Short mmCIF file of C-alpha atoms in Angstrom, two decimals:
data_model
loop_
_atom_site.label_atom_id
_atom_site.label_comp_id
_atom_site.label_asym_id
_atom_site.label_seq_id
_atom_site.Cartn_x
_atom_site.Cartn_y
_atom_site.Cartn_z
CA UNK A 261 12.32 -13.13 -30.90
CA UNK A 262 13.26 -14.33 -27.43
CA UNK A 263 10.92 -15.43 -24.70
CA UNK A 264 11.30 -12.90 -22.65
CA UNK A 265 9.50 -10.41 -24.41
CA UNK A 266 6.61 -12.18 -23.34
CA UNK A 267 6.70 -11.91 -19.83
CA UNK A 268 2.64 -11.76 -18.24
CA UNK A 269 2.04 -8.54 -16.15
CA UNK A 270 0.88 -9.91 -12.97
CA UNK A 271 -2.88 -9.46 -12.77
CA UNK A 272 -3.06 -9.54 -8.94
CA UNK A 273 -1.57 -6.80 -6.38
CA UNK A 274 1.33 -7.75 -4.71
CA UNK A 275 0.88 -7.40 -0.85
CA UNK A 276 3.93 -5.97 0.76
CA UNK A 277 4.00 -5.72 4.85
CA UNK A 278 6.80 -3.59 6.37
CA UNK A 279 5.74 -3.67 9.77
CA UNK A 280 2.81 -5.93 11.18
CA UNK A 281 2.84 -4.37 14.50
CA UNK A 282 -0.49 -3.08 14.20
CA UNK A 283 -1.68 -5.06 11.57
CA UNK A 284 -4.58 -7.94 12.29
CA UNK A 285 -4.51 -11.28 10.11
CA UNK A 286 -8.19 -10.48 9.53
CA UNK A 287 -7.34 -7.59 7.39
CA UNK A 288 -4.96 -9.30 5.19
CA UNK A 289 -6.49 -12.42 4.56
CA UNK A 290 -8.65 -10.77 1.95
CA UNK A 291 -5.91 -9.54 0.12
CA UNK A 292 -4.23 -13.38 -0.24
CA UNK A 293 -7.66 -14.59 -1.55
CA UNK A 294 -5.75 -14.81 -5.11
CA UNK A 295 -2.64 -16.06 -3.91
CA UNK A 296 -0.55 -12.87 -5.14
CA UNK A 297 2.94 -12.04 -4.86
CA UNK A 298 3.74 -11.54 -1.25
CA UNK A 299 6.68 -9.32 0.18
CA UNK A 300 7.93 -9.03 3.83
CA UNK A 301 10.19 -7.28 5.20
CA UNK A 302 12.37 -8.45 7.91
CA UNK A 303 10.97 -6.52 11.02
CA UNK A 304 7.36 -8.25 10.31
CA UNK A 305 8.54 -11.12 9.84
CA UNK A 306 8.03 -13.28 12.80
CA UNK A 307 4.20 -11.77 12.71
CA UNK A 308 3.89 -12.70 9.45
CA UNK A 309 5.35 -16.14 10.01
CA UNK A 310 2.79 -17.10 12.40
CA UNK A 311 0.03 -16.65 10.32
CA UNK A 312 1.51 -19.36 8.34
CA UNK A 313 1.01 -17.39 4.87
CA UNK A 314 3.38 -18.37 1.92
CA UNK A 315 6.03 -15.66 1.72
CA UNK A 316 7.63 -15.16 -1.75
CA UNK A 317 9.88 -12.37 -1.50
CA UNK A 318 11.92 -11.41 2.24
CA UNK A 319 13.59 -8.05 2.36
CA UNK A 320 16.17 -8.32 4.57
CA UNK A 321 20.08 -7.37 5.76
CA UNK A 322 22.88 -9.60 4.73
CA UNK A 323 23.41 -10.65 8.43
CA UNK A 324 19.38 -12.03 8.64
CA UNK A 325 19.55 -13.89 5.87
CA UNK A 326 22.70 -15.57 7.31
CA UNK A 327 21.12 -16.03 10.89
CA UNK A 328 18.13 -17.49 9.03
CA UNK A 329 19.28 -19.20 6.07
CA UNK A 330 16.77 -21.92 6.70
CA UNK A 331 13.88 -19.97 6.15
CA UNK A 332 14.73 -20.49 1.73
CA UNK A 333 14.05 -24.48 2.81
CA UNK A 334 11.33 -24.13 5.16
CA UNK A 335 9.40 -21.34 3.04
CA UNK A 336 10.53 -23.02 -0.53
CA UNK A 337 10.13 -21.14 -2.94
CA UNK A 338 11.20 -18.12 -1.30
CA UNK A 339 13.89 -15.60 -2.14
CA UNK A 340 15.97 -13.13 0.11
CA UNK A 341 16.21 -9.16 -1.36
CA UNK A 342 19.38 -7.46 0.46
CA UNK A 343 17.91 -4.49 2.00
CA UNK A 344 18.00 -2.46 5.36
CA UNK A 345 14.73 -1.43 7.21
CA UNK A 346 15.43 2.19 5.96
CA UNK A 347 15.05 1.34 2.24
CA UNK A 348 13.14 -2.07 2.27
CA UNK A 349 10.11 0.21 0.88
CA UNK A 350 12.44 1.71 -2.26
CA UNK A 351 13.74 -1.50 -2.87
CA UNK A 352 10.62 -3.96 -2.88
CA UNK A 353 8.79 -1.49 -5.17
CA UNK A 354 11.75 -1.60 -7.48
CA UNK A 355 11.35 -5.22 -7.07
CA UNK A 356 7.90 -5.66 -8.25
CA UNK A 357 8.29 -3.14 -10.48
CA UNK A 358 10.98 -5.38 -12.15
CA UNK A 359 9.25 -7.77 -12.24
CA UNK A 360 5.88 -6.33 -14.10
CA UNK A 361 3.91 -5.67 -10.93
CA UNK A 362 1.50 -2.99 -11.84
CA UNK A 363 -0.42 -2.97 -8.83
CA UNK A 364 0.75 -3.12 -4.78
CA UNK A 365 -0.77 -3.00 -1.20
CA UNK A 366 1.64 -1.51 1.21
CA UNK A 367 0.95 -2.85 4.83
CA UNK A 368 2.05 -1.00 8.05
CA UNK A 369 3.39 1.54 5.91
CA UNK A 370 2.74 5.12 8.00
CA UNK A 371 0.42 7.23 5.78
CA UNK A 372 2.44 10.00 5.75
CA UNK A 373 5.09 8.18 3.81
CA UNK A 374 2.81 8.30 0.55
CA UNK A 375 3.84 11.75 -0.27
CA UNK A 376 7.15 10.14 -0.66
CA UNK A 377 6.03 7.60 -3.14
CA UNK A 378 4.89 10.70 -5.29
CA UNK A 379 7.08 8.82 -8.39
CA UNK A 380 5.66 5.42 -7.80
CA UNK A 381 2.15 6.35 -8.15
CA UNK A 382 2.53 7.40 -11.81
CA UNK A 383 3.76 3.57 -12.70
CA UNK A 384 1.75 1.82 -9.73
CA UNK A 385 -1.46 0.96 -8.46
CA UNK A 386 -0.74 1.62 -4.61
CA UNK A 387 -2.87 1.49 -1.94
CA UNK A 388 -1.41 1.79 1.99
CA UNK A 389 -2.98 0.14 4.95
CA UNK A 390 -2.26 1.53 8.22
CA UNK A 391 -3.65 1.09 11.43
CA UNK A 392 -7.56 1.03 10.73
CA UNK A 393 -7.25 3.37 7.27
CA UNK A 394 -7.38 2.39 3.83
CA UNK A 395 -5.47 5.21 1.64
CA UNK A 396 -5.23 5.38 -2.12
CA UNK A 397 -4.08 8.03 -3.95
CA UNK A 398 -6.58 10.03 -6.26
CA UNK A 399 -3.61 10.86 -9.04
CA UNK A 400 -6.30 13.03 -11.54
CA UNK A 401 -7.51 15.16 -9.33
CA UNK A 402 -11.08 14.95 -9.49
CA UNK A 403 -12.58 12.32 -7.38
CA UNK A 404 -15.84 11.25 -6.75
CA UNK A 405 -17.22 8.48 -4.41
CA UNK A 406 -20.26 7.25 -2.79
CA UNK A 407 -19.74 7.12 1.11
CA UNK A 408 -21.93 5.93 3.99
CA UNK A 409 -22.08 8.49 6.42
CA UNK A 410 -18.67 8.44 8.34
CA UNK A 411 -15.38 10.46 8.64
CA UNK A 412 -12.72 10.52 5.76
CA UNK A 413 -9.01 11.97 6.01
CA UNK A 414 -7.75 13.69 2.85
CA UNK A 415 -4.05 13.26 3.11
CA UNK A 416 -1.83 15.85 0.38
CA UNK A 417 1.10 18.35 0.25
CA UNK A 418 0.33 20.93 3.27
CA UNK A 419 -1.58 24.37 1.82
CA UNK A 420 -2.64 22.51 -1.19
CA UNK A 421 -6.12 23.70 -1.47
CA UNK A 422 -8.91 20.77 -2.32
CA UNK A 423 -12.47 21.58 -3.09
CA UNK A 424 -15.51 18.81 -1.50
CA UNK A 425 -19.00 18.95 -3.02
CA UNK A 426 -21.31 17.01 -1.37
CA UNK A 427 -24.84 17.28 0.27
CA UNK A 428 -23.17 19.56 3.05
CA UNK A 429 -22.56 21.81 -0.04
CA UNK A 430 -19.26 23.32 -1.38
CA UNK A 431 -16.45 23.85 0.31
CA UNK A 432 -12.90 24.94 -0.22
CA UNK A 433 -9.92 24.01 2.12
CA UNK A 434 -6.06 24.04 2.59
CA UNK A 435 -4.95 20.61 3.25
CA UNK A 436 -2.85 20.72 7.03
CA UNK A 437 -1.34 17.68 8.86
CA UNK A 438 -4.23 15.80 9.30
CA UNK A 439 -7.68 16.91 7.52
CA UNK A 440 -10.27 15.14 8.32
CA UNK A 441 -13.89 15.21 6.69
CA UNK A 442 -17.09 13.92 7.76
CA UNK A 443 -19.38 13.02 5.28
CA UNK A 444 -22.78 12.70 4.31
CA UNK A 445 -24.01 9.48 3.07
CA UNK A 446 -24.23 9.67 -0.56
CA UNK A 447 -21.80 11.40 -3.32
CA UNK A 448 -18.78 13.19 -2.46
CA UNK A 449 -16.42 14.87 -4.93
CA UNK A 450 -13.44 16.18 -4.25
CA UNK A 451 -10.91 18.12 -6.40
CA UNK A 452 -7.41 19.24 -6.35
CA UNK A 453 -4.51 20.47 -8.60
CA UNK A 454 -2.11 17.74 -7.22
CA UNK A 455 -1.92 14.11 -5.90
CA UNK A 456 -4.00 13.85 -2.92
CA UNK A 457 -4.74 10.15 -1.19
CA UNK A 458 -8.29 9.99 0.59
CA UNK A 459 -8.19 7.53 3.55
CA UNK A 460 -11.52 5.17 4.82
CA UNK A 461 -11.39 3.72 8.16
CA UNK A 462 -11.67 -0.36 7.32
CA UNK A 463 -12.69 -1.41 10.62
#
C-alpha cells in the first residue's frame, strides 16, 4: 500500500485573503493562532506582507511571480499558484481542496460572492469575512442560535422565503438584496428550503 493513502486531513482552517483592503490585522490574528495553512492572493499581498505573517501558498499571474521571484527565498517555504485575480478564489479552493483542506476562511471576499460557492459548501467548511461581518452558510436549513441583542443579515437566493422564530414571535419573509434582522437577545431559529448564510457583525 503506498504512503500516500495516508495523507492527514488538515485539522485547522486554511485562511485565504483575496483582498485586505478593508481588512484589520486585529481580525486575523485570531485565525493564525494555530499556525494554519495560509493563502494570499496577489492584490493583498503587500498588506499582508507587512503584517509579517508566514505565507504558504501566493496566488498569483505568471508575470508577478517573475517580478517577484524573491519572495520563494525571503518567505521560504512558500509556493506560487498561477492564477489571475478573476479566478484566484476557484483556484485556491481547488487548491486546498487538493490538498485535504476540509475547512477555509475566505478574507475580503464580498458576501455576495457566497451564492457562487453554492458547490463548495457541500465539500467545505467556509466561512467569509468581509468588512465588519462574519458569514457562514447554514447548508440544512434549520438553524438555531443564541444572539445578544443586535442586527443579523440573512444573505440567500432572492424570493427564497425563510421563516425566524424568536421572542419577537414568528415570522415569514422573502429574502431581497440585503435582509437584515434585528434580534432579541436569546434563541433565534431560522428555517429555509435552501442554502442561506447568516452574517454577525465582528466588530
Amino acid at each position: 500500500m503506498s504512503s500516500h493513502h495516508f495523507v492527514k486531513e488538515q485539522q485547522e482552517p486554511a485562511v485565504f485573503i483575496l483582498n485586505a483592503d478593508e481588512v484589520h490585522f486585529d481580525q486575523v490574528s485570531p485565525l493564525l493562532e494555530w499556525v494554519p495553512t495560509v493563502l494570499v492572493a496577489q492584490q493583498a499581498l503587500d498588506q499582508v506582507l507587512s503584517w509579517g505573517i508566514k505565507i504558504d501558498v501566493i496566488l498569483a499571474s505568471e508575470s508577478f511571480q517573475k517580478e517577484n521571484i524573491q519572495l520563494l527565498e525571503e518567505q521560504y517555504p512558500v509556493r506560487f499558484l498561477n492564477s489571475t485575480p478573476e479566478n484566484a478564489l476557484e483556484e485556491g479552493l481547488q487548491y486546498l481542496l487538493a490538498s485535504k483542506h476540509y475547512a477555509a476562511h475566505l478574507i475580503g471576499i464580498p458576501h455576495l460572492q457566497a451564492l457562487d460557492l453554492q458547490d463548495k459548501i457541500q465539500l467545505m467548511d467556509l466561512t467569509l469575512l468581509d468588512g465588519d461581518w462574519k458569514y457562514y452558510p447554514v447548508k440544512e436549513g434549520d438553524f438555531k442560535k443564541w444572539f445578544a441583542k443586535s442586527t443579523i443579515h440573512i444573505h440567500a437566493k432572492e424570493g427564497l422565503p425563510v421563516e425566524v422564530i424568536n421572542e419577537n414571535g414568528q415570522l415569514i419573509l422573502p429574502i431581497t438584496y440585503a435582509t437584515f434582522l434585528e434580534v432579541p437577545e436569546g434563541i433565534t431559529e431560522i428555517k429555509a428550503s435552501g442554502i442561506f448564510w447568516i452574517g454577525e457583525q465582528i466588530r
